[in-house]
Short mmCIF file of C-alpha atoms in Angstrom, two decimals:
data_model
loop_
_atom_site.label_atom_id
_atom_site.label_comp_id
_atom_site.label_asym_id
_atom_site.label_seq_id
_atom_site.Cartn_x
_atom_site.Cartn_y
_atom_site.Cartn_z
CA MET A 1 106.30 -174.99 -94.57
CA LYS A 2 103.58 -177.22 -93.31
CA GLN A 3 101.64 -179.18 -95.93
CA ASN A 4 97.65 -178.84 -96.21
CA LEU A 5 96.42 -182.48 -96.37
CA GLY A 6 92.77 -181.05 -97.67
CA ILE A 7 92.10 -181.38 -101.34
CA GLY A 8 90.72 -179.17 -103.82
CA ILE A 9 88.36 -179.36 -106.84
CA THR A 10 87.80 -177.25 -109.80
CA SER A 11 83.99 -177.82 -109.92
CA VAL A 12 81.73 -178.74 -106.95
CA SER A 13 79.36 -180.47 -109.21
CA PRO A 14 76.86 -182.72 -107.44
CA GLY A 15 77.98 -185.90 -108.19
CA TRP A 16 81.43 -185.40 -106.84
CA LYS A 17 80.22 -183.49 -104.00
CA ILE A 18 78.10 -186.85 -102.90
CA LEU A 19 81.44 -189.13 -103.59
CA LEU A 20 83.73 -186.89 -101.44
CA GLU A 21 81.11 -186.20 -98.79
CA GLN A 22 80.72 -190.29 -98.33
CA GLU A 23 84.35 -190.93 -98.17
CA GLY A 24 84.41 -187.83 -95.79
CA ILE A 25 87.17 -186.30 -97.61
CA GLN A 26 87.88 -182.72 -96.60
CA PHE A 27 87.52 -180.56 -99.80
CA LYS A 28 87.21 -177.02 -101.01
CA ALA A 29 86.80 -175.23 -104.41
CA CYS A 30 90.02 -174.45 -106.28
CA SER A 31 89.58 -172.96 -109.95
CA PHE A 32 93.10 -172.02 -110.26
CA ALA A 33 92.19 -168.53 -110.68
CA LYS A 34 95.55 -167.64 -108.85
CA LYS A 35 98.54 -169.62 -108.70
CA GLU A 36 98.32 -172.58 -106.17
CA LYS A 37 101.64 -173.98 -104.51
CA PRO A 38 101.54 -177.84 -103.87
CA GLU A 39 101.48 -177.13 -100.18
CA ASP A 40 98.27 -175.60 -100.54
CA PHE A 41 96.50 -178.88 -101.53
CA GLY A 42 97.49 -182.74 -101.33
CA CYS A 43 95.60 -183.09 -104.35
CA VAL A 44 93.54 -181.38 -106.74
CA ILE A 45 90.67 -182.89 -108.75
CA VAL A 46 90.13 -181.20 -112.12
CA ASN A 47 86.72 -182.01 -113.23
CA SER A 48 86.27 -179.18 -115.72
CA ALA A 49 87.83 -177.44 -118.63
CA LEU A 50 90.32 -174.83 -117.62
CA ALA A 51 90.73 -171.26 -119.58
CA LYS A 52 94.01 -170.83 -120.57
CA ALA A 53 95.53 -168.54 -117.50
CA ARG A 54 93.82 -171.19 -115.02
CA LEU A 55 95.50 -174.17 -116.91
CA LYS A 56 98.63 -172.25 -116.69
CA ASN A 57 98.29 -172.17 -112.94
CA ALA A 58 97.25 -175.88 -112.70
CA LEU A 59 100.26 -176.88 -114.90
CA ALA A 60 102.51 -175.16 -112.67
CA PHE A 61 100.88 -176.71 -109.45
CA VAL A 62 101.70 -180.17 -110.51
CA GLU A 63 105.16 -179.26 -112.31
CA GLU A 64 106.32 -178.04 -109.12
CA GLY A 65 105.34 -181.29 -107.00
CA GLY A 66 101.57 -181.12 -106.74
CA ALA A 67 99.07 -183.78 -107.64
CA ILE A 68 96.12 -183.96 -109.70
CA LEU A 69 93.23 -186.36 -110.33
CA THR A 70 91.37 -186.15 -113.33
CA SER A 71 89.07 -188.07 -116.06
CA PHE A 72 89.97 -188.56 -119.68
CA GLU A 73 87.65 -186.00 -120.80
CA PHE A 74 89.89 -183.10 -119.39
CA ALA A 75 93.07 -184.99 -119.46
CA GLU A 76 94.47 -183.47 -122.77
CA GLN A 77 94.84 -180.16 -121.00
CA PHE A 78 97.53 -181.67 -119.36
CA ASP A 79 99.03 -184.04 -121.69
CA LYS A 80 98.32 -183.84 -125.40
CA ASN A 81 100.27 -186.84 -126.30
CA LEU A 82 97.73 -189.12 -124.02
CA ASP A 83 96.03 -191.17 -126.62
CA TRP A 84 92.76 -193.37 -126.37
CA VAL A 85 89.79 -194.57 -128.25
CA GLU A 86 86.29 -194.04 -126.59
CA ARG A 87 83.98 -197.30 -126.54
CA LYS A 88 80.77 -198.17 -124.53
CA VAL A 89 80.85 -200.69 -122.11
CA ARG A 90 79.03 -202.26 -119.38
CA PHE A 91 81.79 -202.53 -116.73
CA ILE A 92 85.55 -202.41 -116.31
CA GLU A 93 87.13 -205.70 -114.96
CA PRO A 94 89.18 -204.56 -111.58
CA LYS A 95 92.51 -204.93 -112.27
CA GLY A 96 95.72 -203.34 -110.50
CA LYS A 97 96.51 -201.26 -107.53
CA PHE A 98 93.46 -198.64 -108.10
CA PHE A 99 90.89 -201.49 -107.73
CA LYS A 100 92.15 -203.01 -104.35
CA GLY A 101 88.49 -203.46 -102.62
CA ALA A 102 86.58 -202.91 -105.57
CA GLY A 103 84.60 -205.29 -107.48
CA LEU A 104 83.29 -205.12 -111.23
CA LEU A 105 82.85 -201.47 -112.12
CA TRP A 106 79.64 -201.07 -113.56
CA LEU A 107 79.19 -198.08 -115.70
CA HIS A 108 77.20 -198.17 -118.90
CA GLN A 109 79.10 -195.15 -120.30
CA GLU A 110 81.68 -194.43 -122.84
CA VAL A 111 85.22 -195.00 -121.22
CA ALA A 112 88.71 -194.39 -122.47
CA PHE A 113 90.81 -197.06 -123.76
CA PHE A 114 94.57 -195.92 -123.17
CA ARG A 115 97.20 -196.68 -125.76
CA PRO A 116 99.28 -198.41 -126.33
CA GLU A 117 97.91 -201.10 -123.65
CA ASN A 118 94.29 -200.35 -124.91
CA ARG A 119 92.76 -200.96 -121.49
CA PRO A 120 90.25 -199.18 -119.67
CA LEU A 121 92.24 -198.64 -116.72
CA PRO A 122 93.52 -195.57 -114.74
CA VAL A 123 96.80 -194.19 -116.01
CA GLU A 124 99.22 -192.12 -114.14
CA LYS A 125 101.77 -189.67 -115.61
CA LYS A 126 104.77 -187.86 -114.22
CA VAL A 127 104.61 -184.14 -115.10
CA GLY A 128 107.62 -182.35 -113.96
CA LYS A 129 108.00 -183.07 -110.28
CA GLY A 130 104.20 -183.96 -109.90
CA ARG A 131 101.97 -186.70 -110.95
CA ILE A 132 98.46 -186.88 -112.39
CA VAL A 133 96.18 -190.05 -112.47
CA VAL A 134 93.67 -189.96 -115.48
CA LEU A 135 90.62 -192.08 -114.94
CA PRO A 136 89.17 -193.75 -118.03
CA PHE A 137 85.45 -193.10 -117.08
CA ASP A 138 83.12 -190.39 -115.66
CA PRO A 139 82.49 -190.31 -111.80
CA GLU A 140 80.01 -187.62 -112.03
CA LYS A 141 77.92 -189.48 -114.53
CA ALA A 142 78.22 -192.81 -112.38
CA ILE A 143 77.10 -191.34 -109.27
CA LEU A 144 74.05 -189.58 -110.58
CA GLU A 145 73.07 -192.50 -112.65
CA THR A 146 69.08 -193.43 -111.89
CA GLU A 147 68.50 -196.00 -114.75
CA PHE A 148 68.59 -199.76 -113.79
CA GLU A 149 68.89 -203.33 -114.36
CA LYS A 150 68.82 -206.84 -113.14
CA ARG A 151 72.19 -207.57 -111.75
CA GLY A 152 73.82 -210.96 -111.00
CA PHE A 153 75.73 -211.15 -107.24
CA TYR A 154 78.30 -213.70 -106.73
CA ALA A 155 77.61 -216.62 -104.62
CA LYS A 156 79.16 -219.98 -104.47
CA LYS A 157 75.86 -222.14 -105.29
CA ALA A 158 74.86 -219.78 -108.20
CA PHE A 159 74.76 -215.96 -109.08
CA PRO A 160 71.17 -214.61 -107.77
CA ALA A 161 69.74 -211.71 -109.63
CA ASP A 162 67.86 -208.39 -108.51
CA PHE A 163 67.71 -204.52 -109.53
CA ALA A 164 70.79 -202.60 -109.42
CA SER A 165 71.88 -199.22 -110.70
CA LEU A 166 73.48 -199.37 -114.13
CA ALA A 167 76.62 -197.67 -112.31
CA GLY A 168 78.14 -199.26 -109.40
CA LYS A 169 78.38 -196.22 -107.07
CA ARG A 170 80.36 -197.92 -104.10
CA ASN A 171 83.07 -199.12 -106.53
CA VAL A 172 83.25 -195.86 -108.29
CA ARG A 173 83.78 -194.13 -104.78
CA VAL A 174 86.46 -196.91 -103.65
CA VAL A 175 88.59 -196.44 -107.21
CA VAL A 176 88.64 -192.83 -106.90
CA SER A 177 89.63 -193.06 -103.20
CA ASN A 178 92.34 -195.29 -104.14
CA CYS A 179 93.59 -192.98 -106.64
CA ILE A 180 93.43 -189.82 -104.26
CA ALA A 181 95.44 -192.14 -101.45
CA TRP A 182 97.91 -193.01 -104.18
CA LEU A 183 98.76 -189.68 -105.11
CA PHE A 184 99.38 -188.74 -101.19
CA GLU A 185 101.44 -191.92 -100.84
CA LYS A 186 103.40 -190.46 -103.97
CA ARG A 187 103.95 -187.25 -102.31
CA ARG A 188 104.84 -189.21 -98.97
CA LEU A 189 101.86 -187.52 -97.43
CA PRO A 190 99.35 -189.23 -94.86
CA PHE A 191 95.74 -189.43 -96.62
CA LEU A 192 92.86 -188.31 -93.96
CA HIS A 193 89.15 -188.91 -94.04
CA LEU A 194 86.36 -189.03 -91.60
CA TRP A 195 85.70 -192.43 -90.70
CA TYR A 196 82.31 -194.16 -91.50
CA TYR A 197 81.16 -195.37 -88.32
CA PRO A 198 80.91 -194.24 -84.53
CA LYS A 199 84.36 -194.68 -82.65
CA LYS A 200 86.18 -197.44 -84.03
CA PHE A 201 83.63 -199.73 -85.56
CA GLU A 202 84.32 -201.21 -88.79
CA SER A 203 80.69 -201.67 -90.04
CA VAL A 204 77.14 -201.65 -88.95
CA PHE A 205 74.16 -204.03 -89.03
CA SER A 206 70.37 -203.19 -89.47
CA PHE A 207 67.74 -205.42 -90.48
CA HIS A 208 64.39 -204.48 -91.83
CA ILE A 209 61.45 -206.66 -92.83
CA ASP A 210 59.17 -205.72 -95.93
CA VAL A 211 55.44 -207.08 -95.17
CA ASP A 212 54.29 -207.44 -98.72
CA ASN A 213 51.54 -210.09 -97.23
CA PHE A 214 49.51 -209.67 -94.15
CA SER A 215 49.85 -213.57 -93.75
CA THR A 216 50.05 -215.80 -90.47
CA ASP A 217 53.83 -216.23 -91.28
CA VAL A 218 54.12 -212.76 -89.34
CA PHE A 219 53.36 -214.31 -85.97
CA PRO A 220 56.44 -216.76 -86.26
CA THR A 221 58.49 -214.25 -87.68
CA VAL A 222 57.60 -211.94 -84.60
CA ALA A 223 58.52 -214.56 -82.44
CA LEU A 224 61.94 -215.28 -84.13
CA MET A 225 62.73 -211.42 -83.65
CA GLU A 226 61.88 -211.36 -79.93
CA LYS A 227 63.66 -214.70 -79.58
CA LEU A 228 66.86 -213.01 -81.08
CA LYS A 229 66.27 -209.87 -79.38
CA LEU A 230 66.34 -207.92 -82.92
CA LYS A 231 64.36 -205.03 -83.29
CA PRO A 232 63.91 -204.54 -87.06
CA LEU A 233 62.19 -201.91 -89.04
CA TRP A 234 58.75 -203.14 -90.20
CA PHE A 235 57.58 -201.99 -93.70
CA LEU A 236 54.11 -202.51 -93.90
CA ASN A 237 52.32 -202.72 -97.52
CA MET A 238 48.95 -201.02 -96.80
CA GLU A 239 47.00 -202.69 -99.46
CA ALA A 240 48.00 -205.95 -98.13
CA SER A 241 46.82 -205.09 -94.68
CA LYS A 242 43.34 -204.87 -96.15
CA ASN A 243 43.48 -208.25 -97.09
CA SER A 244 44.52 -209.55 -93.89
CA PRO A 245 43.21 -213.08 -93.22
CA ASP A 246 43.51 -212.30 -89.41
CA PRO A 247 42.75 -208.84 -87.82
CA GLU A 248 45.25 -209.59 -85.17
CA ILE A 249 48.21 -209.64 -87.83
CA GLY A 250 47.61 -205.85 -88.13
CA SER A 251 47.48 -205.28 -84.14
CA VAL A 252 50.49 -207.37 -83.79
CA LEU A 253 52.52 -205.40 -86.20
CA SER A 254 51.49 -201.80 -85.22
CA LYS A 255 52.78 -202.76 -81.69
CA GLN A 256 56.50 -203.23 -82.92
CA LYS A 257 58.97 -200.49 -81.99
CA LEU A 258 60.04 -199.49 -85.53
CA VAL A 259 57.27 -199.39 -88.23
CA ALA A 260 57.02 -197.63 -91.52
CA GLN A 261 55.39 -197.95 -94.87
CA HIS A 262 55.94 -200.09 -97.94
CA ALA A 263 53.64 -197.96 -100.11
CA PHE A 264 50.14 -198.89 -100.98
CA GLU A 265 50.13 -201.10 -103.89
CA HIS A 266 53.13 -203.32 -104.11
CA ASN A 267 53.91 -202.02 -107.59
CA TYR A 268 56.31 -200.06 -109.65
CA PHE A 269 54.59 -197.21 -111.93
CA LYS A 270 56.42 -195.72 -114.95
CA ASP A 271 53.91 -192.91 -114.77
CA GLN A 272 55.66 -191.16 -111.82
CA ASN A 273 52.54 -189.10 -110.59
CA LYS A 274 51.01 -192.56 -109.96
CA SER A 275 54.07 -193.31 -108.33
CA TYR A 276 53.69 -190.38 -106.07
CA ARG A 277 50.17 -190.95 -105.17
CA ASN A 278 50.91 -194.55 -104.25
CA VAL A 279 53.45 -193.35 -101.45
CA LEU A 280 51.13 -190.93 -100.30
CA LYS A 281 48.19 -193.12 -99.91
CA GLY A 282 50.49 -195.61 -98.32
CA ASP A 283 51.22 -192.74 -95.60
CA SER A 284 47.83 -191.91 -95.06
CA GLU A 285 46.55 -195.59 -94.56
CA ILE A 286 49.28 -196.46 -92.19
CA LYS A 287 48.55 -193.58 -90.15
CA LYS A 288 45.19 -194.83 -89.54
CA LEU A 289 46.71 -197.74 -87.39
CA GLY A 290 48.22 -195.15 -85.16
CA ILE A 291 51.58 -195.23 -87.11
CA LYS A 292 53.90 -192.04 -87.91
CA PRO A 293 56.08 -193.26 -90.71
CA GLU A 294 59.29 -191.58 -90.97
CA SER A 295 60.88 -193.68 -93.84
CA LEU A 296 60.02 -195.81 -96.74
CA SER A 297 60.73 -199.15 -98.49
CA VAL A 298 60.11 -198.84 -101.94
CA PRO A 299 58.10 -201.65 -103.78
CA ASN A 300 60.75 -203.92 -105.73
CA GLY A 301 63.27 -201.47 -104.62
CA VAL A 302 62.72 -199.56 -107.93
CA TRP A 303 63.56 -195.78 -107.43
CA GLY A 304 61.79 -193.02 -109.17
CA LYS A 305 61.06 -189.21 -109.29
CA GLY A 306 57.62 -190.12 -107.83
CA VAL A 307 59.19 -191.74 -105.00
CA ALA A 308 61.79 -189.29 -104.22
CA ARG A 309 59.07 -186.15 -104.76
CA ALA A 310 56.66 -187.96 -102.09
CA ALA A 311 59.30 -188.72 -99.50
CA GLN A 312 60.30 -185.23 -99.81
CA ASP A 313 56.87 -183.91 -99.43
CA LEU A 314 56.19 -186.21 -96.49
CA GLY A 315 59.49 -185.10 -94.70
CA TYR A 316 60.83 -188.67 -94.18
CA ASN A 317 64.14 -189.30 -92.86
CA PHE A 318 65.45 -192.08 -95.45
CA VAL A 319 64.01 -194.30 -98.43
CA ILE A 320 65.38 -197.69 -99.12
CA ALA A 321 65.52 -198.22 -102.83
CA PHE A 322 68.21 -200.35 -104.08
CA SER A 323 67.76 -199.93 -107.73
CA LEU A 324 69.44 -196.27 -107.09
CA ASP A 325 72.39 -197.77 -104.88
CA HIS A 326 73.04 -200.73 -102.95
CA ASP A 327 75.88 -201.84 -100.36
CA ASP A 328 77.06 -198.40 -99.90
CA LEU A 329 77.28 -195.25 -97.61
CA PRO A 330 74.08 -192.95 -97.41
CA PHE A 331 73.51 -190.15 -99.51
CA GLN A 332 71.30 -187.22 -100.30
CA PRO A 333 69.67 -187.91 -103.78
CA ILE A 334 69.60 -185.30 -106.76
CA VAL A 335 66.49 -185.16 -108.49
CA ASP A 336 66.24 -182.41 -111.20
CA GLY A 337 69.15 -180.82 -110.10
CA LYS A 338 67.98 -180.40 -106.53
CA GLU A 339 69.35 -181.99 -103.34
CA MET A 340 66.95 -184.11 -101.54
CA ASP A 341 66.46 -183.38 -97.70
CA PHE A 342 66.34 -187.33 -96.81
CA PHE A 343 69.00 -190.02 -97.38
CA LEU A 344 69.00 -193.05 -99.48
CA LEU A 345 69.88 -195.98 -97.37
CA PRO A 346 71.57 -198.54 -99.78
CA THR A 347 70.68 -201.95 -98.84
CA HIS A 348 71.86 -205.41 -99.82
CA GLN A 349 69.16 -206.48 -102.11
CA ILE A 350 69.55 -210.19 -101.93
CA CYS A 351 67.16 -211.80 -99.46
CA ILE A 352 66.02 -215.41 -98.62
CA GLY A 353 63.26 -214.96 -101.13
CA ILE A 354 65.52 -214.44 -104.04
CA LEU A 355 67.83 -217.15 -103.06
CA LYS A 356 64.97 -219.75 -102.83
CA LEU A 357 64.55 -218.69 -106.65
CA TYR A 358 67.76 -220.23 -107.34
CA ASP A 359 67.10 -223.64 -105.51
CA PHE A 360 69.49 -222.26 -102.25
CA ASN A 361 68.58 -224.68 -99.35
CA GLU A 362 69.03 -223.65 -95.78
CA LYS A 363 72.75 -224.58 -95.83
CA ASP A 364 73.29 -222.65 -98.92
CA MET A 365 71.61 -219.66 -97.36
CA ILE A 366 73.66 -219.58 -94.42
CA GLU A 367 76.76 -220.14 -96.28
CA TYR A 368 75.85 -217.06 -98.51
CA TYR A 369 75.13 -214.65 -95.71
CA GLN A 370 78.56 -215.72 -94.02
CA ASP A 371 80.22 -214.90 -97.07
CA ALA A 372 78.16 -211.63 -97.56
CA ILE A 373 79.26 -210.57 -93.98
CA GLU A 374 82.86 -211.32 -94.64
CA GLY A 375 82.71 -209.08 -97.38
CA HIS A 376 80.98 -206.33 -96.24
CA LEU A 377 83.18 -205.98 -93.17
CA ALA A 378 86.37 -206.33 -95.36
CA GLY A 379 85.38 -203.57 -97.52
CA ASN A 380 83.66 -201.47 -94.39
CA THR A 381 80.60 -201.50 -95.97
CA PRO A 382 77.23 -201.17 -94.14
CA MET A 383 75.42 -204.39 -93.57
CA PHE A 384 71.68 -203.20 -94.30
CA PHE A 385 70.20 -206.51 -94.65
CA TYR A 386 66.29 -207.29 -95.04
CA GLY A 387 63.84 -210.06 -95.51
CA HIS A 388 59.97 -211.16 -95.62
CA PRO A 389 57.81 -213.06 -93.47
CA LEU A 390 55.73 -215.35 -95.94
CA LYS A 391 57.31 -218.57 -96.82
CA ARG A 392 60.85 -216.95 -96.15
CA MET A 393 62.01 -215.66 -92.74
CA ALA A 394 59.12 -217.89 -91.28
CA ARG A 395 60.44 -221.24 -93.20
CA PHE A 396 64.29 -220.40 -92.67
CA PRO A 397 64.46 -219.24 -89.14
CA ALA A 398 67.87 -220.91 -88.71
CA VAL A 399 69.27 -218.58 -91.61
CA ILE A 400 68.46 -215.39 -89.70
CA GLU A 401 69.75 -217.05 -86.43
CA SER A 402 73.06 -217.50 -88.13
CA ILE A 403 73.24 -213.88 -89.54
CA VAL A 404 72.44 -212.72 -85.93
CA GLU A 405 74.82 -214.94 -84.18
CA ASN A 406 77.60 -214.05 -86.59
CA VAL A 407 77.19 -210.34 -86.09
CA ASN A 408 76.70 -210.47 -82.36
CA ALA A 409 79.79 -212.40 -82.21
CA ARG A 410 81.88 -209.54 -83.64
CA LYS A 411 82.63 -206.52 -81.15
CA ASP A 412 83.84 -204.38 -84.18
CA VAL A 413 80.35 -204.32 -85.90
CA TRP A 414 77.81 -201.46 -84.69
CA LYS A 415 74.38 -202.85 -83.97
CA ALA A 416 71.96 -200.02 -84.73
CA SER A 417 68.49 -199.44 -85.94
CA GLN A 418 68.37 -197.49 -89.42
CA TYR A 419 67.08 -194.47 -87.65
CA GLU A 420 70.48 -194.37 -85.29
CA PHE A 421 72.40 -194.84 -88.18
CA VAL A 422 71.09 -191.95 -90.25
CA ASP A 423 71.09 -189.74 -87.09
CA TRP A 424 74.57 -190.65 -86.83
CA TRP A 425 75.31 -189.80 -90.54
CA ASN A 426 73.75 -186.68 -90.18
CA GLU A 427 76.05 -185.78 -87.09
CA ARG A 428 78.97 -186.84 -89.28
CA SER A 429 77.87 -184.74 -92.25
CA LYS A 430 78.09 -181.65 -90.19
CA PHE A 431 81.60 -182.50 -88.60
CA SER A 432 84.59 -181.18 -90.45
CA PHE A 433 88.27 -180.91 -89.69
CA LYS A 434 91.63 -179.43 -90.86
CA ALA A 435 94.74 -181.09 -91.23
CA ALA A 436 98.38 -180.24 -92.15
CA PHE A 437 101.70 -182.07 -92.09
CA ASP A 438 105.33 -180.89 -91.35
CA GLY A 439 107.15 -184.11 -92.32
CA LYS A 440 106.86 -185.69 -88.89
CA ARG A 441 103.66 -184.65 -87.21
CA ILE A 442 99.85 -184.42 -88.23
CA GLU A 443 98.30 -181.23 -86.82
CA LEU A 444 94.51 -181.66 -86.56
CA LYS A 445 92.19 -178.66 -85.96
CA CYS A 446 88.36 -179.59 -85.23
CA ARG A 447 85.97 -179.36 -82.44
CA LYS A 448 86.02 -182.60 -80.22
CA ASN A 449 83.46 -185.27 -81.17
CA LYS A 450 83.52 -188.10 -78.62
CA ARG A 451 82.11 -190.46 -81.49
CA ALA A 452 83.76 -189.40 -84.62
CA SER A 453 86.85 -190.89 -85.61
CA ILE A 454 89.58 -189.65 -88.44
CA ALA A 455 91.11 -192.28 -90.73
CA VAL A 456 94.86 -191.90 -91.42
CA VAL A 457 96.03 -193.50 -94.66
CA LEU A 458 99.78 -194.16 -94.74
CA GLY A 459 100.78 -196.81 -97.25
CA ASN A 460 98.84 -200.09 -96.75
CA LYS A 461 97.68 -199.39 -93.38
CA ARG A 462 94.61 -197.36 -92.03
CA TYR A 463 94.82 -196.00 -88.46
CA LEU A 464 91.94 -194.53 -86.70
CA VAL A 465 92.46 -191.43 -84.24
CA SER A 466 89.97 -189.48 -82.01
CA ALA A 467 88.40 -186.37 -83.54
CA LYS A 468 90.06 -183.66 -81.66
CA SER A 469 92.72 -180.96 -81.92
CA SER A 470 96.06 -182.60 -81.47
CA ALA A 471 99.47 -183.15 -82.95
CA ILE A 472 99.83 -186.79 -83.89
CA ARG A 473 103.53 -188.10 -84.94
CA ARG A 474 103.73 -190.64 -87.32
CA ALA A 475 105.93 -192.80 -85.07
CA SER A 476 102.87 -193.18 -82.55
CA LEU A 477 100.39 -194.55 -84.83
CA LYS A 478 99.64 -198.02 -84.03
CA LYS A 479 97.69 -201.10 -84.45
CA GLY A 480 96.77 -199.97 -87.90
CA LYS A 481 94.39 -202.14 -90.27
CA SER A 482 95.64 -203.59 -93.37
CA LEU A 483 93.98 -202.17 -96.23
CA PRO A 484 92.36 -204.71 -99.14
CA THR A 485 95.09 -205.74 -101.49
CA ALA A 486 93.09 -207.35 -104.02
CA PRO A 487 90.14 -206.81 -106.11
CA VAL A 488 86.76 -208.29 -104.63
CA LEU A 489 84.23 -210.71 -106.04
CA ASP A 490 80.84 -208.62 -105.42
CA THR A 491 78.71 -208.79 -108.73
CA VAL A 492 78.95 -210.91 -112.03
CA PRO A 493 78.78 -210.29 -115.70
CA GLU A 494 75.65 -212.32 -116.01
CA PRO A 495 73.03 -214.05 -113.42
CA SER A 496 72.49 -217.44 -113.26
CA GLY A 497 69.06 -218.88 -114.52
CA PHE A 498 66.46 -219.83 -112.07
CA GLY A 499 66.84 -223.20 -110.11
CA LYS A 500 65.15 -226.27 -111.52
CA LYS A 501 63.03 -227.03 -108.34
CA HIS A 502 61.72 -223.46 -108.33
CA ILE A 503 60.91 -223.87 -112.11
CA VAL A 504 59.06 -227.29 -111.33
CA LYS A 505 57.11 -225.81 -108.34
CA SER A 506 56.15 -222.69 -110.52
CA ILE A 507 54.79 -224.87 -113.43
CA ALA A 508 52.96 -227.13 -110.83
CA GLY A 509 51.62 -223.85 -109.21
CA ARG A 510 50.31 -222.64 -112.48
CA ALA A 511 48.65 -225.84 -113.73
CA LEU A 512 47.07 -226.46 -110.23
CA GLY A 513 45.63 -222.87 -110.55
CA VAL A 514 44.10 -223.90 -113.91
CA VAL A 515 42.46 -226.96 -112.50
CA LYS A 516 41.03 -224.80 -109.84
CA ARG A 517 39.81 -222.19 -112.22
CA VAL A 518 38.03 -225.04 -114.78
CA ARG A 519 36.54 -226.73 -111.60
CA LYS A 520 34.72 -223.45 -110.65
#
């Protein structure tokens, strides 16, 4: 009998749906209302309590050789001897096989410290002929987390900080995917999912520029982009446009190929109605320049319901708000239980301006971005980077040149605009496949797609195959990529303090301001 390689889930909840769709895992609802054979699913996610009859079917499924992934809230259904104590934690230290490719697992939630080890790490249990993996945290809560804090990021010189979600959504996805892949491996099954990028690219590179100030630094920044043949997406703050020292600045910016809005006031409002109106006003003002915006970069990267409502009402394609998620794959946010029509494009929030606060010089900045590129590529994470003209990109052109040269030298990185990537993600979101395994061959069934690839994970190797109906012999899979073998350094428990040079300049600047006001 052929083994189906799709997975089941007892409740297709919003958070789990986002995670599985990001990863490209083919899934369908499995309530255990009827008896399921191990051949029916490679794995089943149990993310809900099961009634007695359904639990009996679930237990039979795993005892006969099936695999189940669940979290500690629902684990007692399968093993009443499993013991733990719940504690509120900020994060889980990445340790063990399930954390390969993941960094600090930020959660800010109650997690299970399993006994006797007294550690908040996934546990594996043998149940009959099958296996269960129990997560010590709640993925649903993490994926839907909207609160944020200042987060420290790893760098060799210092640990710069900016806003980030209380829950590290990418690392949650990586840990969950690792658990599923491990369950497949224990069943001697290949684990398949849609690849993240077109064809066989390993990552994507896009750059955007937030114009917070209509300063003359815009001119050298535009010249730098032309020199590097880089076509960034420019986000214009419209209140700043009214205080421009030179009308030519607005004219030059409006002629760029990709332009959108950075709200009206460069501010975050706790009052979500004000936030909503701020985005709508930014939209109406930028249209006066003859620009029809299709996306939004939120001031200070701060997400909120007002931002979401405005982007939804304006029909935007995507929003950049790294306080909701960063360094991750796109998804459609959930607001008041409703899935938005636009995508959240999770961007890397550390920019030249942030690095300046920690006394990074040009050499330090170049090294930071070299490491960031290597890290994103190793984790197959999109490289969505950004910057600002004023006293940043215009003053440190060598940093931008280094980023672009580094990326251009890599044939496995797709150089695309944010709009091109979102178009691809829409295309990918509509694509599906079915796969079965007879012990020697993988049978794929899907409509042919010239751009899409399917990742086949076997052991510690990942192979990319074309998205078309075909029979794939295990022996024919060659040139596989090695998967991460250890956790990564991405964020840190505490950020560094601001650099001494920055503090001295700030004090001197404030003192000079006082003197000028006194003289007036």
